[in-house]
PDB file of C-alpha atoms in Angstrom:
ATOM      1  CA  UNK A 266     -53.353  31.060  64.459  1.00  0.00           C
ATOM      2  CA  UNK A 267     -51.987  28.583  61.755  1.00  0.00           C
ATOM      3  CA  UNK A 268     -48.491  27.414  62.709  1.00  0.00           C
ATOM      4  CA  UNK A 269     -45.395  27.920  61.106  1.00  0.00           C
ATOM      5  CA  UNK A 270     -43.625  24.840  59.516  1.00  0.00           C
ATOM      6  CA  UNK A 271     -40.347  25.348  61.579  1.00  0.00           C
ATOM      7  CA  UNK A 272     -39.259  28.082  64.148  1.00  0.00           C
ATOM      8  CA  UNK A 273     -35.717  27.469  62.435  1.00  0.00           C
ATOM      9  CA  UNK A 274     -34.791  26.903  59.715  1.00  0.00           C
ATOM     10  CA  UNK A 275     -30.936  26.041  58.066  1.00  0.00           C
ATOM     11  CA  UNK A 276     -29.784  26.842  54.593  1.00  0.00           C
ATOM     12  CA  UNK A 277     -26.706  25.118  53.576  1.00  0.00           C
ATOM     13  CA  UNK A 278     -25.219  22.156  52.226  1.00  0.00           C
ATOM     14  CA  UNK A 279     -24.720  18.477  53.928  1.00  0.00           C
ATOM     15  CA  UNK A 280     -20.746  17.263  53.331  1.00  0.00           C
ATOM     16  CA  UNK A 281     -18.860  14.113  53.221  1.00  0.00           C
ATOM     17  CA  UNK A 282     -16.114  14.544  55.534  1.00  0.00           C
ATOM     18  CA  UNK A 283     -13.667  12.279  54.405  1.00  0.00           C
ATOM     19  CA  UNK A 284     -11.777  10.131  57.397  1.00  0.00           C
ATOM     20  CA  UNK A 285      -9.573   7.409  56.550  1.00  0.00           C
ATOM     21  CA  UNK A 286     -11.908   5.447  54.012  1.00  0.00           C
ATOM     22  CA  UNK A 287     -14.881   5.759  55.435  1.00  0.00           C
ATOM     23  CA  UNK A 288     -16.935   9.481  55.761  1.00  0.00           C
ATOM     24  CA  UNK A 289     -18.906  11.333  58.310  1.00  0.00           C
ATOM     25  CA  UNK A 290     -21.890  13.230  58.026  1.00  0.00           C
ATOM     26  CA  UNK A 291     -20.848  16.957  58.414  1.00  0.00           C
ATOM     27  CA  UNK A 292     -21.589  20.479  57.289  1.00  0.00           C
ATOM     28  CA  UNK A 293     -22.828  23.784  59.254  1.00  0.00           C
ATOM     29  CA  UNK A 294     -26.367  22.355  58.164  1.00  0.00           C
ATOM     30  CA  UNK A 295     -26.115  19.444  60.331  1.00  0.00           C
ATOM     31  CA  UNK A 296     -24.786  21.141  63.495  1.00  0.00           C
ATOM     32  CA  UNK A 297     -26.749  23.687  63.832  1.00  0.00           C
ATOM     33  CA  UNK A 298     -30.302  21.795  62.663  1.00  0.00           C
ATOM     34  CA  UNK A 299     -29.679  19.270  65.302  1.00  0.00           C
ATOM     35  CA  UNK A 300     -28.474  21.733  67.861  1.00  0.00           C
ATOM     36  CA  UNK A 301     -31.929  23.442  67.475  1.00  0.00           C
ATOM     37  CA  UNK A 302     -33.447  20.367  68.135  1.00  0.00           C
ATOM     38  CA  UNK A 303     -31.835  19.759  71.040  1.00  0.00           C
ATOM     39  CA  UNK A 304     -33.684  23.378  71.792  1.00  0.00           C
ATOM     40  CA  UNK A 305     -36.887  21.619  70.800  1.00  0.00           C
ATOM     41  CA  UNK A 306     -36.874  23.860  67.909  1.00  0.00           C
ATOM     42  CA  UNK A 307     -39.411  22.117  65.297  1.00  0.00           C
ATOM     43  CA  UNK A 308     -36.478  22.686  62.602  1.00  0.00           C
ATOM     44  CA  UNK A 309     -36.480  22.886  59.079  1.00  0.00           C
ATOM     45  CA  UNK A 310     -33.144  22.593  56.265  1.00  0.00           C
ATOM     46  CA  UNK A 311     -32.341  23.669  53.065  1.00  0.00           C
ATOM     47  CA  UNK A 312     -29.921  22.059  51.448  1.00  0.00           C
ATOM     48  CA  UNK A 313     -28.449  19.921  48.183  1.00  0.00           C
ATOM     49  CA  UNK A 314     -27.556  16.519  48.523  1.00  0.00           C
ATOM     50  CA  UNK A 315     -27.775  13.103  46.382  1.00  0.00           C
ATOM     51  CA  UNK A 316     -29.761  10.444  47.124  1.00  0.00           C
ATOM     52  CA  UNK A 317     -26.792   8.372  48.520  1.00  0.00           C
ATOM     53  CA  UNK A 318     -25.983  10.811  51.443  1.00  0.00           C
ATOM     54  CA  UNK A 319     -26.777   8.871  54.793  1.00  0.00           C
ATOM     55  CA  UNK A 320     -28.787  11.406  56.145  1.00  0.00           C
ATOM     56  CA  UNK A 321     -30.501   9.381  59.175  1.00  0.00           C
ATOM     57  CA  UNK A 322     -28.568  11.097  61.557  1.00  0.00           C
ATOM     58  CA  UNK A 323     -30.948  14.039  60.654  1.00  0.00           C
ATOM     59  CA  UNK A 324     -34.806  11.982  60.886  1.00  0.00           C
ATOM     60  CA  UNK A 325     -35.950  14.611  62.910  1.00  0.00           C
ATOM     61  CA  UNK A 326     -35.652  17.648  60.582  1.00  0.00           C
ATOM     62  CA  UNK A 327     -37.997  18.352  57.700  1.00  0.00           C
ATOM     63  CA  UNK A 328     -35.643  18.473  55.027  1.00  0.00           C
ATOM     64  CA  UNK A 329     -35.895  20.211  51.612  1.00  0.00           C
ATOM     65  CA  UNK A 330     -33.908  18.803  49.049  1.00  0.00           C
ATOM     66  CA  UNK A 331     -32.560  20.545  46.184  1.00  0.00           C
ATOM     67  CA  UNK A 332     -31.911  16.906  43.776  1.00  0.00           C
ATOM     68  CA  UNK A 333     -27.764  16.355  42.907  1.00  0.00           C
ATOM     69  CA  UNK A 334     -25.466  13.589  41.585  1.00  0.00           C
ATOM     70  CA  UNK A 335     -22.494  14.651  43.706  1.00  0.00           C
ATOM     71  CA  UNK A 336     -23.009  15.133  47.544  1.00  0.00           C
ATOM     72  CA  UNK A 337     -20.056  18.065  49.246  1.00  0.00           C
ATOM     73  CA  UNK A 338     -17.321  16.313  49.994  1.00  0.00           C
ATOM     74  CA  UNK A 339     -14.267  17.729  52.097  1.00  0.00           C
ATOM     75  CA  UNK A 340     -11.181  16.132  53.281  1.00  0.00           C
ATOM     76  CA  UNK A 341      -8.572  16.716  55.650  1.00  0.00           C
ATOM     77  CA  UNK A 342      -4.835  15.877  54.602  1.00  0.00           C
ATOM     78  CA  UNK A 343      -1.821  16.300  57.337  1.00  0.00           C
ATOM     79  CA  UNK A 344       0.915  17.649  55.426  1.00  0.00           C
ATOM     80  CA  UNK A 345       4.317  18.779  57.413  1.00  0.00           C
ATOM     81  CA  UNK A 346       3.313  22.437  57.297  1.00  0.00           C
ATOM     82  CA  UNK A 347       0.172  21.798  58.935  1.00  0.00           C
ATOM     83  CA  UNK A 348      -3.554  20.727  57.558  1.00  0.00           C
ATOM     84  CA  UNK A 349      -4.712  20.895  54.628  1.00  0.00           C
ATOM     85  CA  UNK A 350      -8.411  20.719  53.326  1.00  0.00           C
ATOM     86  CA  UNK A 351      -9.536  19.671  50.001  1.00  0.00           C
ATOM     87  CA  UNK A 352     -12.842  19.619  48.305  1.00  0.00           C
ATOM     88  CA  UNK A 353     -13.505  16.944  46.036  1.00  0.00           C
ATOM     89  CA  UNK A 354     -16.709  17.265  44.744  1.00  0.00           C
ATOM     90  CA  UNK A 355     -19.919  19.529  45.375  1.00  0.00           C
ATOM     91  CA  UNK A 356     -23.428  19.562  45.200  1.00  0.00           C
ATOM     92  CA  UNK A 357     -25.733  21.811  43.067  1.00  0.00           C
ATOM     93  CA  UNK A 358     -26.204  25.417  44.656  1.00  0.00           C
ATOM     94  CA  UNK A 359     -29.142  27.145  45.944  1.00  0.00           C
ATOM     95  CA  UNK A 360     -30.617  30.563  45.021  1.00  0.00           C
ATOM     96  CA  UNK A 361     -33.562  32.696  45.816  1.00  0.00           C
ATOM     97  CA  UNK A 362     -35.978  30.059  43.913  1.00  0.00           C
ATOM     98  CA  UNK A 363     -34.999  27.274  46.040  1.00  0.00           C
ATOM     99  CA  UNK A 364     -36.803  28.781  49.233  1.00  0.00           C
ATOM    100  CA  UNK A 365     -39.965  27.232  49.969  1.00  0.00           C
ATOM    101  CA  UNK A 366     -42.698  29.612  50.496  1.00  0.00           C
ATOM    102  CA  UNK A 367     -43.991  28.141  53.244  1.00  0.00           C
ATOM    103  CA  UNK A 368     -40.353  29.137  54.921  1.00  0.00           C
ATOM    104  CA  UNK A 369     -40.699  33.091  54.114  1.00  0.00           C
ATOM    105  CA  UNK A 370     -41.911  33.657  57.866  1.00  0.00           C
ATOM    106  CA  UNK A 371     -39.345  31.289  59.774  1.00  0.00           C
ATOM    107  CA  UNK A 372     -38.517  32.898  62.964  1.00  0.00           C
ATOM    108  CA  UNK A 373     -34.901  32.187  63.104  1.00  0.00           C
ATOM    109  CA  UNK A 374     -32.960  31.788  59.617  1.00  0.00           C
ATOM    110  CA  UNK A 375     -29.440  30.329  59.500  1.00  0.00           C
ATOM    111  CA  UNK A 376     -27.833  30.977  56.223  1.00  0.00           C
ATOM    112  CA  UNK A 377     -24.477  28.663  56.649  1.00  0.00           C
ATOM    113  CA  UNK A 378     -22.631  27.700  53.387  1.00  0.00           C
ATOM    114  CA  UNK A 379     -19.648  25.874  53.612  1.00  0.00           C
ATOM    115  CA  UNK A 380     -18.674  26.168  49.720  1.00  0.00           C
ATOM    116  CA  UNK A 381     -19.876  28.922  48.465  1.00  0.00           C
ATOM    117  CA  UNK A 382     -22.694  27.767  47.107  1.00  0.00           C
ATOM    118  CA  UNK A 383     -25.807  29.605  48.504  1.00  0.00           C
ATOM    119  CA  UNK A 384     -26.389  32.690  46.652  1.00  0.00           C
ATOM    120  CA  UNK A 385     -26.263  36.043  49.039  1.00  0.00           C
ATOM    121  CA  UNK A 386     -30.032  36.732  47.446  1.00  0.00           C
ATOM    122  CA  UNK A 387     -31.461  34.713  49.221  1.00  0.00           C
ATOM    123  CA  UNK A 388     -31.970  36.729  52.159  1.00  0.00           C
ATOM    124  CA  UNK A 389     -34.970  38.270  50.232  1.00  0.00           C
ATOM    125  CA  UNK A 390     -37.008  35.440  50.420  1.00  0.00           C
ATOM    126  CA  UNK A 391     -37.715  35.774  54.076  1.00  0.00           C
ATOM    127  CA  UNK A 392     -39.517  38.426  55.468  1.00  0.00           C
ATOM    128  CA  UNK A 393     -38.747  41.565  57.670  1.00  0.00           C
ATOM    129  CA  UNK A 394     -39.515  40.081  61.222  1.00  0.00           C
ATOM    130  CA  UNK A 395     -36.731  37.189  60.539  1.00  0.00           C
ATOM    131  CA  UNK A 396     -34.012  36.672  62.992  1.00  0.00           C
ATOM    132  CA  UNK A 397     -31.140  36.707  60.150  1.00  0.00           C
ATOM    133  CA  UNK A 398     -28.217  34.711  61.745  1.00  0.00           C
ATOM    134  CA  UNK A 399     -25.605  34.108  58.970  1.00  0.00           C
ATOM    135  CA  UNK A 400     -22.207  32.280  59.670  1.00  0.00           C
ATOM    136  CA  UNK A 401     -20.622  33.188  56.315  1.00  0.00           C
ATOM    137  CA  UNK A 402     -17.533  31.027  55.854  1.00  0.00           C
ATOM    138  CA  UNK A 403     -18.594  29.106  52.794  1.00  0.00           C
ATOM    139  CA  UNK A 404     -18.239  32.687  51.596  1.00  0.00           C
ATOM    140  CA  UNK A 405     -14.773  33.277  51.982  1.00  0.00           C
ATOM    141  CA  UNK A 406     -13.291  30.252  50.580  1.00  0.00           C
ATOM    142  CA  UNK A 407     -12.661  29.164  46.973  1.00  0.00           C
ATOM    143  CA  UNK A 408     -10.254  26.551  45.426  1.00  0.00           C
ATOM    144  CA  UNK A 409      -8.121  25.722  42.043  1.00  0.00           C
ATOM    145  CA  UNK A 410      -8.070  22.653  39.950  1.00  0.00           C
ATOM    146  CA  UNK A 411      -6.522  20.932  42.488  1.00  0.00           C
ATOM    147  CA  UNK A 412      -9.787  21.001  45.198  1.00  0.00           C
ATOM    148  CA  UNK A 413      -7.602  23.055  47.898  1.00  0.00           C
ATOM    149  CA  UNK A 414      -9.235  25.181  49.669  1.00  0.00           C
ATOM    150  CA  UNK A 415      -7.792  28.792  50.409  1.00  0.00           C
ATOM    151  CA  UNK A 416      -9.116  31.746  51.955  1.00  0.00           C
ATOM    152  CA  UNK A 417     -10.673  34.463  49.679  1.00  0.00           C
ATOM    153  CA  UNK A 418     -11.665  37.761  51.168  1.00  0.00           C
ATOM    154  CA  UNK A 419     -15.471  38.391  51.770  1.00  0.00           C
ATOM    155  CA  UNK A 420     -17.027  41.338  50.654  1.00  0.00           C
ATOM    156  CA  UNK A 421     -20.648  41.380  51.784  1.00  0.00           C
ATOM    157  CA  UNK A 422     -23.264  43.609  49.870  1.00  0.00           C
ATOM    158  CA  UNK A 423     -25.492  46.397  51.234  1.00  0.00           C
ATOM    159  CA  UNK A 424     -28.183  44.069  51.286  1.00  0.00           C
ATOM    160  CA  UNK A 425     -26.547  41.464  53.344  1.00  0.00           C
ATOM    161  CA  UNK A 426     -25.051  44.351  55.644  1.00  0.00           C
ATOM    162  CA  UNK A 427     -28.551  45.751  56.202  1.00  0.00           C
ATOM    163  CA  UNK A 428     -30.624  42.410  57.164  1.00  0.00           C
ATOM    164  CA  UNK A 429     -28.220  40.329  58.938  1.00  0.00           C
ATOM    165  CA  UNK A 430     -29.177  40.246  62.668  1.00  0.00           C
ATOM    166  CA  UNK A 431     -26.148  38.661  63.724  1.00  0.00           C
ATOM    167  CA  UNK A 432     -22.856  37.123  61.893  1.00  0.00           C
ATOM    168  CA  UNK A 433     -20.750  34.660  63.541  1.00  0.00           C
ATOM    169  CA  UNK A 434     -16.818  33.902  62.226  1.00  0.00           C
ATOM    170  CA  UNK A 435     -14.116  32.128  63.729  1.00  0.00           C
ATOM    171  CA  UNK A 436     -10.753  33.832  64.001  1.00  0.00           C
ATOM    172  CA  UNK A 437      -9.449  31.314  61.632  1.00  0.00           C
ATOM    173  CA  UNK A 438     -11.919  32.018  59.145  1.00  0.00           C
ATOM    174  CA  UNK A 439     -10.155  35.405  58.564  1.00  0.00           C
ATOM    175  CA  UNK A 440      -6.244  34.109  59.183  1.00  0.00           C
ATOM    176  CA  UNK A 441      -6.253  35.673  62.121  1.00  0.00           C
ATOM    177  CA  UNK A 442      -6.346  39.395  60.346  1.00  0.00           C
ATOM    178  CA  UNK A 443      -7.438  41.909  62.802  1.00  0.00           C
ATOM    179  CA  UNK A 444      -7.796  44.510  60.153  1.00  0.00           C
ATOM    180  CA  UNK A 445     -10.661  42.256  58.664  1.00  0.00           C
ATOM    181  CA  UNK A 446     -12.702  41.766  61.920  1.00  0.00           C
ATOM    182  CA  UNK A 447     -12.508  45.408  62.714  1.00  0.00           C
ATOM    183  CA  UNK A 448     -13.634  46.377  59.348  1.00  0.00           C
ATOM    184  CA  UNK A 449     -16.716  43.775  60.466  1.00  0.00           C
ATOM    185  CA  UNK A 450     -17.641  45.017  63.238  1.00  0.00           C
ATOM    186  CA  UNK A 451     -17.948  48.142  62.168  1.00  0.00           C
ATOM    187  CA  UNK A 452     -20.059  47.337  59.546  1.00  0.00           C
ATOM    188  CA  UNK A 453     -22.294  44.781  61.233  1.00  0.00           C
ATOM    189  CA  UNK A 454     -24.814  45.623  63.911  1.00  0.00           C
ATOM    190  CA  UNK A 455     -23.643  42.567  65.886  1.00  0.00           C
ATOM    191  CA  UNK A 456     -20.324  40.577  65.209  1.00  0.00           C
ATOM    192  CA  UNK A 457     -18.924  37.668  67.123  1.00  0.00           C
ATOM    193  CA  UNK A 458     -15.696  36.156  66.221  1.00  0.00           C
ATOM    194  CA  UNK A 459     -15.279  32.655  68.021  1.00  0.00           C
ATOM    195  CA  UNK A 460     -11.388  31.651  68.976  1.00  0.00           C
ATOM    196  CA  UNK A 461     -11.608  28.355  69.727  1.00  0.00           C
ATOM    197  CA  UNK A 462     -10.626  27.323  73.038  1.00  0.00           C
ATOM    198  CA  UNK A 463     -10.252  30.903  74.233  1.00  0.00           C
ATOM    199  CA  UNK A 464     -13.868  31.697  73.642  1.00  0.00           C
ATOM    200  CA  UNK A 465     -15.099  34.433  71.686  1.00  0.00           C
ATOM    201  CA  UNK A 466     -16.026  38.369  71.088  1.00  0.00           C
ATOM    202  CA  UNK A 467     -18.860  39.636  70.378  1.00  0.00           C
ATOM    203  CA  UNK A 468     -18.890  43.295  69.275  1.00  0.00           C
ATOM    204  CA  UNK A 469     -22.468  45.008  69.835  1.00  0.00           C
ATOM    205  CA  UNK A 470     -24.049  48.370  70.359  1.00  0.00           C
ATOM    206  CA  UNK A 471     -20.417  50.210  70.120  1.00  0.00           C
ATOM    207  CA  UNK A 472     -18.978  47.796  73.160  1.00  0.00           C
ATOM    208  CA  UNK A 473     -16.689  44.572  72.818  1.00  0.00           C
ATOM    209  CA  UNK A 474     -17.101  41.880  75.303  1.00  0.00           C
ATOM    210  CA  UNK A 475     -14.754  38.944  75.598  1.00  0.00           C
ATOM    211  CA  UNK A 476     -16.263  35.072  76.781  1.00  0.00           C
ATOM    212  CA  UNK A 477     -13.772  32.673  78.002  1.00  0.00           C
ATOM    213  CA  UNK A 478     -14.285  29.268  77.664  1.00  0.00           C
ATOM    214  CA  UNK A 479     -14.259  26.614  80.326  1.00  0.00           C
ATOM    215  CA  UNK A 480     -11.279  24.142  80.041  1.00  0.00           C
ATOM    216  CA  UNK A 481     -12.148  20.604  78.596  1.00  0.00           C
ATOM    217  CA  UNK A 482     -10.622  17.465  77.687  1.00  0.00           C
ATOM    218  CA  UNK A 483     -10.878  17.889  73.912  1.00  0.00           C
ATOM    219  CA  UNK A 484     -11.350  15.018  71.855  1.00  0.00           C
ATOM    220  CA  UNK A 485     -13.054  16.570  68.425  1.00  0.00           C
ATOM    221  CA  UNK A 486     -13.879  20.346  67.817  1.00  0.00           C
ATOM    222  CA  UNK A 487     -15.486  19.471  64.956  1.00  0.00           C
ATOM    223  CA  UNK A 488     -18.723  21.391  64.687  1.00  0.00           C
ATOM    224  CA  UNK A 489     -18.096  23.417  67.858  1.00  0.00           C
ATOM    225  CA  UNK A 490     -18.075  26.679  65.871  1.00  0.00           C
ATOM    226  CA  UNK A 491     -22.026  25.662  64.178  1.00  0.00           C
ATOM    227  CA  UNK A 492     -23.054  24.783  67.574  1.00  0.00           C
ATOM    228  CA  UNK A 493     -21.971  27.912  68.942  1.00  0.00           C
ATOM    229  CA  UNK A 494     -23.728  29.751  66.211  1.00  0.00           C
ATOM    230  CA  UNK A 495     -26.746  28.062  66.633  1.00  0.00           C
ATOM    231  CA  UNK A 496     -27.101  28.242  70.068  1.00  0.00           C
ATOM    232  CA  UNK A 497     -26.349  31.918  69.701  1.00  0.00           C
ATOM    233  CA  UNK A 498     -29.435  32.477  67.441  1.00  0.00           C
ATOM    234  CA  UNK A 499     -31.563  31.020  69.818  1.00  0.00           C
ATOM    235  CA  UNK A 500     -31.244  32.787  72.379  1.00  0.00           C
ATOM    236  CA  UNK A 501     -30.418  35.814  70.897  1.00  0.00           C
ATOM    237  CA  UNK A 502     -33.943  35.604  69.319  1.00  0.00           C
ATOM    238  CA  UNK A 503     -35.400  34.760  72.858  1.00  0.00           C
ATOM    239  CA  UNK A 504     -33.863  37.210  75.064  1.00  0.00           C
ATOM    240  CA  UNK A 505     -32.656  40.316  72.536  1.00  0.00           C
ATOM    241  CA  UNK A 506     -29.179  40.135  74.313  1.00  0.00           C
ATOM    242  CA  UNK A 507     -25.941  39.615  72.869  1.00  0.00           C
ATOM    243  CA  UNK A 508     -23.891  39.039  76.227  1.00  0.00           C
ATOM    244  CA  UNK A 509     -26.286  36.530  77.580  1.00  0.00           C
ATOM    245  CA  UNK A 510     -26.633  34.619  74.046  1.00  0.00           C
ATOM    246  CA  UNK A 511     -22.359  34.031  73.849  1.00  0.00           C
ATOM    247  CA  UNK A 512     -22.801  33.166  77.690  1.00  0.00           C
ATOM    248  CA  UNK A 513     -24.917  29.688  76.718  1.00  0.00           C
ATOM    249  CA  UNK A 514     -23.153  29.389  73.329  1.00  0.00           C
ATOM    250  CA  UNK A 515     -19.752  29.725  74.699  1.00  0.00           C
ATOM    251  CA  UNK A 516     -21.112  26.858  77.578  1.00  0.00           C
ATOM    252  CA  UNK A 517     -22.810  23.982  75.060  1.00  0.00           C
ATOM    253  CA  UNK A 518     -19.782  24.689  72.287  1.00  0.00           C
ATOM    254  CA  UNK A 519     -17.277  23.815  74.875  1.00  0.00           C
ATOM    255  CA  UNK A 520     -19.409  20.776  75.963  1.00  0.00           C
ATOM    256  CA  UNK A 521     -18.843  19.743  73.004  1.00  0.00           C
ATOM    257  CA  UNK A 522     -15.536  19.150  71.989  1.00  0.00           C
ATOM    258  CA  UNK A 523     -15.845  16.596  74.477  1.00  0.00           C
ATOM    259  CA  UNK A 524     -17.550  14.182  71.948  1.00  0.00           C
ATOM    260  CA  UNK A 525     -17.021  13.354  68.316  1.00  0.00           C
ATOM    261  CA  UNK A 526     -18.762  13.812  65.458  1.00  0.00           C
ATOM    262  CA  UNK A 527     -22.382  14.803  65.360  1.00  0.00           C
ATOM    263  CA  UNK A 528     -22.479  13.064  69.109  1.00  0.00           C
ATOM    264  CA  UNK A 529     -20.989  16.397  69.997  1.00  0.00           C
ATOM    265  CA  UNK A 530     -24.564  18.053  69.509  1.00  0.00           C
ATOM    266  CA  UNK A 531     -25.579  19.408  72.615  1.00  0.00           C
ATOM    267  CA  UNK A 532     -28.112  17.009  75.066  1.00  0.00           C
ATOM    268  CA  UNK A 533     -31.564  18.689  75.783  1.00  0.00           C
ATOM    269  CA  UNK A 534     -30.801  18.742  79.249  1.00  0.00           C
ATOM    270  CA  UNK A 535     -27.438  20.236  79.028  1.00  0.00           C
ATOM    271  CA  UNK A 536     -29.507  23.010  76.711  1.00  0.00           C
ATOM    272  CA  UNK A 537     -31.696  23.619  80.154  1.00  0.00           C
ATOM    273  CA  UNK A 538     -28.720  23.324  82.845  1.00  0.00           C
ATOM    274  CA  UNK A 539     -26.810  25.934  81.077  1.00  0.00           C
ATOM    275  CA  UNK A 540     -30.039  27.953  80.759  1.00  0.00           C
ATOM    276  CA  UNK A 541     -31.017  27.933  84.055  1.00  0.00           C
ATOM    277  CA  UNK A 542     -27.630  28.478  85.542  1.00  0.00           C
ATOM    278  CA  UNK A 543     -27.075  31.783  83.428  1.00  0.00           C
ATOM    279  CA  UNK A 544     -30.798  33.049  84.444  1.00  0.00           C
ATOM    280  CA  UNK A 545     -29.813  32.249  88.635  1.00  0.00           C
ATOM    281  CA  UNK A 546     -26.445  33.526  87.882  1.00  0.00           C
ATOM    282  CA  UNK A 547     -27.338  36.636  86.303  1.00  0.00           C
ATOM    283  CA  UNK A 548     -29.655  37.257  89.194  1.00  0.00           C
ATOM    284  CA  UNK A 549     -26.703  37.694  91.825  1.00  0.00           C
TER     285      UNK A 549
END
């Protein structure tokens, strides 16, 4: 049997995350690529970048390149109200045509924009056995003349509603509105809303089942939310069960906010620890 080019693949764009004046690699792309490495995941990422993007954090992903002169570029300001993110520039979007072929049959498809700009068609380039995993924040933001970005309510189409195996928000992604995630999870065949240091939900088969989170020394949660979501395909793809699937998510996110930047990925070995004690736990 001829072998697939990845067993995951990413579609999304890289950012510049603007600290101080320097930037760091960032984006739901990276995360959750490298945290399905650390699955030993041969893993596979579609994205838009320009050639200037540092992008050697990333030398062990087969990456597919849509060419742009700007790279997605975000950036944190404190104000006295409380954060505020900007986006001051953004790469060239992808749509259906931007799929490689050779992709169509990837086992586990991550559809993660972070700025709107992968079109919701492109679910139908990958076929009916996909695991459709889709974190859709890029979706619900949008931005003036000024680059701030505010939160725009996501409306997702039949087609979207119908294929996606799994979505995976944050509270924050929504403000916090309840009405929103129940309208969600009613539509969706499996929900889960992360809540940062509390956890998350995850709303399947009719039932809602909460996940706490262990307590940590937190020194970045940057990325915690695409690791989660990663980690959640996996297994969710491995063992066809929800509960068990936010059990090691909820684990290697927490592990790392412990580290900064993309050194928060999750280590293969913490990947098989947390495995191994859910399996012997779950046995009790």
């Amino acid at each position: 049997m001829r072998k697939l080019p990845a067993d995951y693949v990413t579609i999304g764009h890289l950012t510049k995350d603007i600290a101080d004046d320097s930037y760091t690699l960032g984006g739901t792309a990276a995360y959750a690529s490298l945290t399905a490495v650390s699955f030993g995941l041969d893993t596979a990422l579609v994205s838009s970048h320009s050639k200037k993007l540092n992008i050697k954090p990333l030398h062990n992903i087969a990456i597919y390149n849509k060419q742009s002169p700007t790279d997605t570029t975000f950036e944190n300001i404190e104000t006295p109200s409380g954060r505020v993110q900007f986006l001051r520039e953004i790469a060239e979007p992808i749509d259906l045509t931007d799929i490689p072929k050779e992709l169509a049959s990837t086992p586990i498809v991550h559809i993660g924009p972070v700025a709107n700009e992968v079109s919701m068609e492109i679910i139908d380039a990958f076929h009916s056995h996909c695991l459709i995993g889709i974190t859709p924040q890029g979706w619900m933001r949008q931005w003036g003349d000024d680059g701030q970005v505010r939160y725009k309510l996501w409306v997702p189409p039949a087609e979207i509603i119908q294929r996606a195996d799994a979505v995976v928000i944050s509270d924050e992604d929504v403000c916090k509105d309840e009405a929103i995630i129940h309208n969600y999870a009613q539509i969706f065949s499996l929900l889960v809303v992360t809540e940062g240091f509390n956890g998350a939900r995850v709303y399947w088969h009719g039932e809602m089942q909460r996940f706490s989170a262990p307590k940590m020394r937190v020194l970045d949660p940057t990325g915690a939310g695409d690791i989660f979501a990663a980690a959640f395909f996996i297994r969710l793809q491995a063992t066809k069960d929800a509960w068990v699937s936010a059990e090691t998510a909820v684990r290697l996110a927490s592990l790392s906010v412990t580290r900064r930047g993309l050194d928060s990925i999750p280590r293969p070995e913490e990947v098989k620890s947390n495995i191994k004690e859910i399996i012997k736990g779950s046995s009790c």
